[in-house]
Short mmCIF file of C-alpha atoms in Angstrom, two decimals:
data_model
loop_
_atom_site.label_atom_id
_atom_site.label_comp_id
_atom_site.label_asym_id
_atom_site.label_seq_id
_atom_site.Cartn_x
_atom_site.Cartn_y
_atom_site.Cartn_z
CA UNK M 1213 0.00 0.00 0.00
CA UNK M 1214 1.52 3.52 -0.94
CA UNK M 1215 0.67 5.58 1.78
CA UNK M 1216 3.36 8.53 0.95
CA UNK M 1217 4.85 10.17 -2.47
CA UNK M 1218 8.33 11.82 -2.29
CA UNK M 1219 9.44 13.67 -4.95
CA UNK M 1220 13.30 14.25 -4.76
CA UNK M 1221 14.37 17.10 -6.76
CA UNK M 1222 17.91 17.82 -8.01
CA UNK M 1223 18.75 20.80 -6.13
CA UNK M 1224 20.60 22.73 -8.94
CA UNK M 1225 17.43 22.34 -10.95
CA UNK M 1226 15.76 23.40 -7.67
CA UNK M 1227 17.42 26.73 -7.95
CA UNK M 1228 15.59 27.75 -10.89
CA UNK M 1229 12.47 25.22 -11.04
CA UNK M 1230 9.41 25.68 -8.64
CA UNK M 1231 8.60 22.53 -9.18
CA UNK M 1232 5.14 23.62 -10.57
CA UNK M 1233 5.09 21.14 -13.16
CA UNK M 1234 6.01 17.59 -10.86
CA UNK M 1235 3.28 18.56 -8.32
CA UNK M 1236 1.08 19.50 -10.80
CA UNK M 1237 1.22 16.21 -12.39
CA UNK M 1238 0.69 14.52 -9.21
CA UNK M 1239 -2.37 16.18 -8.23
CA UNK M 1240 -3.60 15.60 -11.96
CA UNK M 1241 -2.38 12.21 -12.25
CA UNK M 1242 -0.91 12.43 -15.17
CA UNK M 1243 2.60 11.28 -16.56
CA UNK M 1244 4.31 9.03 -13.78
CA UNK M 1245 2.08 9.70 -11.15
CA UNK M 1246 -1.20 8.32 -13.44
CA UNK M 1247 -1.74 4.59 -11.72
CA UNK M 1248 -1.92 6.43 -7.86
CA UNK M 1249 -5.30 7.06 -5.93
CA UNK M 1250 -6.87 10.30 -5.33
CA UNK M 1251 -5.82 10.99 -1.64
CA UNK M 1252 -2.98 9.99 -1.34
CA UNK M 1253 -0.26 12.18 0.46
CA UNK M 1254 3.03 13.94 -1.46
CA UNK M 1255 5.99 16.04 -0.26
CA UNK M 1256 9.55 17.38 -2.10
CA UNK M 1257 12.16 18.03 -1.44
CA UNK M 1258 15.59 18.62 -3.22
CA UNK M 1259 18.77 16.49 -3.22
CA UNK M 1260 20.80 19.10 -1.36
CA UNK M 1261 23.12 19.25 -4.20
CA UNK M 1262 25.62 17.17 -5.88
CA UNK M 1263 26.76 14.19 -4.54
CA UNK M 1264 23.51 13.82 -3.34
CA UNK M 1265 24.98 12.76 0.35
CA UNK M 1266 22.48 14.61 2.57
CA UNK M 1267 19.99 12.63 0.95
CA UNK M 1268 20.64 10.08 3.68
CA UNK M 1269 19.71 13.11 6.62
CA UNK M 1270 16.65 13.83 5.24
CA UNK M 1271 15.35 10.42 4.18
CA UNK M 1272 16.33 9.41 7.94
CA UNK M 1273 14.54 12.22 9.10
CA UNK M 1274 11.60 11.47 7.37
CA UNK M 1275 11.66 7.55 8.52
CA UNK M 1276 11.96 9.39 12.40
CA UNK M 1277 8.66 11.63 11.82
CA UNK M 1278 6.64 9.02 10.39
CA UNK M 1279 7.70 6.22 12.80
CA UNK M 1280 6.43 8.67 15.59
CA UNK M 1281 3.85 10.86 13.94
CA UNK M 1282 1.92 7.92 11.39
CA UNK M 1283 1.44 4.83 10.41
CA UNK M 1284 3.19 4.75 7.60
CA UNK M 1285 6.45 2.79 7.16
CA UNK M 1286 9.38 3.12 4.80
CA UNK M 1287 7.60 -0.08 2.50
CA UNK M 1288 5.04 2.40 2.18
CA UNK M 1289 6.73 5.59 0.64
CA UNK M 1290 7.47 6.01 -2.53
CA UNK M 1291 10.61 7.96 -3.46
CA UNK M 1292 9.92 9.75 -7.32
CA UNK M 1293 13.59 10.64 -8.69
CA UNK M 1294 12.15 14.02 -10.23
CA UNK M 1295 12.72 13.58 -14.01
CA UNK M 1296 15.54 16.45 -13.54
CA UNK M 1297 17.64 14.19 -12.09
CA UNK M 1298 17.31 11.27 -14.34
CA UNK M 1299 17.08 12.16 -17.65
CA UNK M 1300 18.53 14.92 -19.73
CA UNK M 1301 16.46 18.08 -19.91
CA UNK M 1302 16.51 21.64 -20.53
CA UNK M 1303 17.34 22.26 -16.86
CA UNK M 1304 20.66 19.47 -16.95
CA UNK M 1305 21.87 16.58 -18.08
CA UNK M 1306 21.07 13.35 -16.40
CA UNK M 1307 22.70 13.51 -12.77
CA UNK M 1308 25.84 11.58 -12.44
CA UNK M 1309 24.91 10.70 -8.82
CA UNK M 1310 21.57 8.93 -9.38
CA UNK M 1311 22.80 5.21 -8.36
CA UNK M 1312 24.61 6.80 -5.09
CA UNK M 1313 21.55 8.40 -4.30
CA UNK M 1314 19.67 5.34 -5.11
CA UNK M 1315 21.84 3.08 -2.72
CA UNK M 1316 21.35 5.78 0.24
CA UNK M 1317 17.23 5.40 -0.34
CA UNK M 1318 17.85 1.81 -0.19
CA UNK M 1319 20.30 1.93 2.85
CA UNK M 1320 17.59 4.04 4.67
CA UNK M 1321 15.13 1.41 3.90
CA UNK M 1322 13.12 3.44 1.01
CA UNK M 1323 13.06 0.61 -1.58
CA UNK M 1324 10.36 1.70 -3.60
CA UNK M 1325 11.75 3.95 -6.39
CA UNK M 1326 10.73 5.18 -9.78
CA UNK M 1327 12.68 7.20 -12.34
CA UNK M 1328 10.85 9.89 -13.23
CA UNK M 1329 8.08 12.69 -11.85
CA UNK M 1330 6.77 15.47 -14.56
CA UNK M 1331 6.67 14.01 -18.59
CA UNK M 1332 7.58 17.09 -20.52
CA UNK M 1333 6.13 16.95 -24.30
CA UNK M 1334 8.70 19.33 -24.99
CA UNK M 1335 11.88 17.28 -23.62
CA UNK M 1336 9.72 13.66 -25.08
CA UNK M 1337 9.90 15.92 -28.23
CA UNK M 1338 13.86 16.26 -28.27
CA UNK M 1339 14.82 12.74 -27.02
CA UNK M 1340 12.73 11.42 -29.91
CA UNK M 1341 14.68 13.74 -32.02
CA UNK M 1342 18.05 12.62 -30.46
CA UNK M 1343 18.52 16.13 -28.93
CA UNK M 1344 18.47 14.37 -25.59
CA UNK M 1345 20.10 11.57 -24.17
CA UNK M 1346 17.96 8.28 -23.80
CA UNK M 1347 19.14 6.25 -20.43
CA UNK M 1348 17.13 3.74 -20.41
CA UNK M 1349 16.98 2.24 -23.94
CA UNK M 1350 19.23 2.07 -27.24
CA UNK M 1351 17.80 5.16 -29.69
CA UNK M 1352 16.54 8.18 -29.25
CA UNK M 1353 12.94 7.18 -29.41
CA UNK M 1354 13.34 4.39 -26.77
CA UNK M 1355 12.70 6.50 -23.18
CA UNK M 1356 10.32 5.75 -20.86
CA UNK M 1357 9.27 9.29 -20.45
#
């Protein structure tokens, strides 16, 4: 049962993005967040910047406040890499620290996590095109996003 969505933003993206567009695609349920129930609960936050280490203070904190203030466990969050971290945008490329940051989620016991948060036509648009790098399959036309 997902009882929690965190969406973890790359903080140099952060610096320019409001994050309008992940959060609006979560309360719309489009893109990504399409398959989740109405109701459910959401909260960003950004990375902290590169290497992505404080990742680990803030995931712990979060495990802390909802060990003493909810029911909800770490099997029950689930961690969105924003789609600024993981694939190459307008904002940056794809963030060199992603399996790090990956391995502190799973350290921390968060072991539900998806690639991907906003689906930008625009950036689909240019990976299609081979503008933008694909990192999940072989061509251009080949990303999940």
């Amino acid at each position: 049962m997902t009882g929690l969505v965190v969406i973890l933003q790359c903080q140099l993206a952060h610096n320019r993005c409001s994050g309008f567009a992940c959060s609006h695609s979560f309360y719309e349920r489009t893109g990504k967040f399409a398959d989740y129930p109405q109701g459910l609960r959401y909260m960003s936050f950004a990375c902290g910047g590169c290497c992505g280490k404080s990742v680990a203070a803030k995931m712990e904190h979060l495990a802390l406040k909802l060990r003493k203030k909810t029911d909800v466990t770490a099997d029950d969050v689930v961690v969105h890499l924003a789609s600024c971290m993981v694939t190459d945008n307008h904002h940056y490329d794809r963030c060199p620290h992603v399996d790090y940051i990956k391995s502190i989620l799973a350290k921390k016991g968060f072991r539900n996590v998806v690639e991907g948060s906003f689906v930008s036509q625009t950036s689909s648009e240019h990976r299609r095109q081979g503008r933008y790098r694909d990192y999940e399959g072989d061509g251009p036309g080949d990303c999940p996003l």
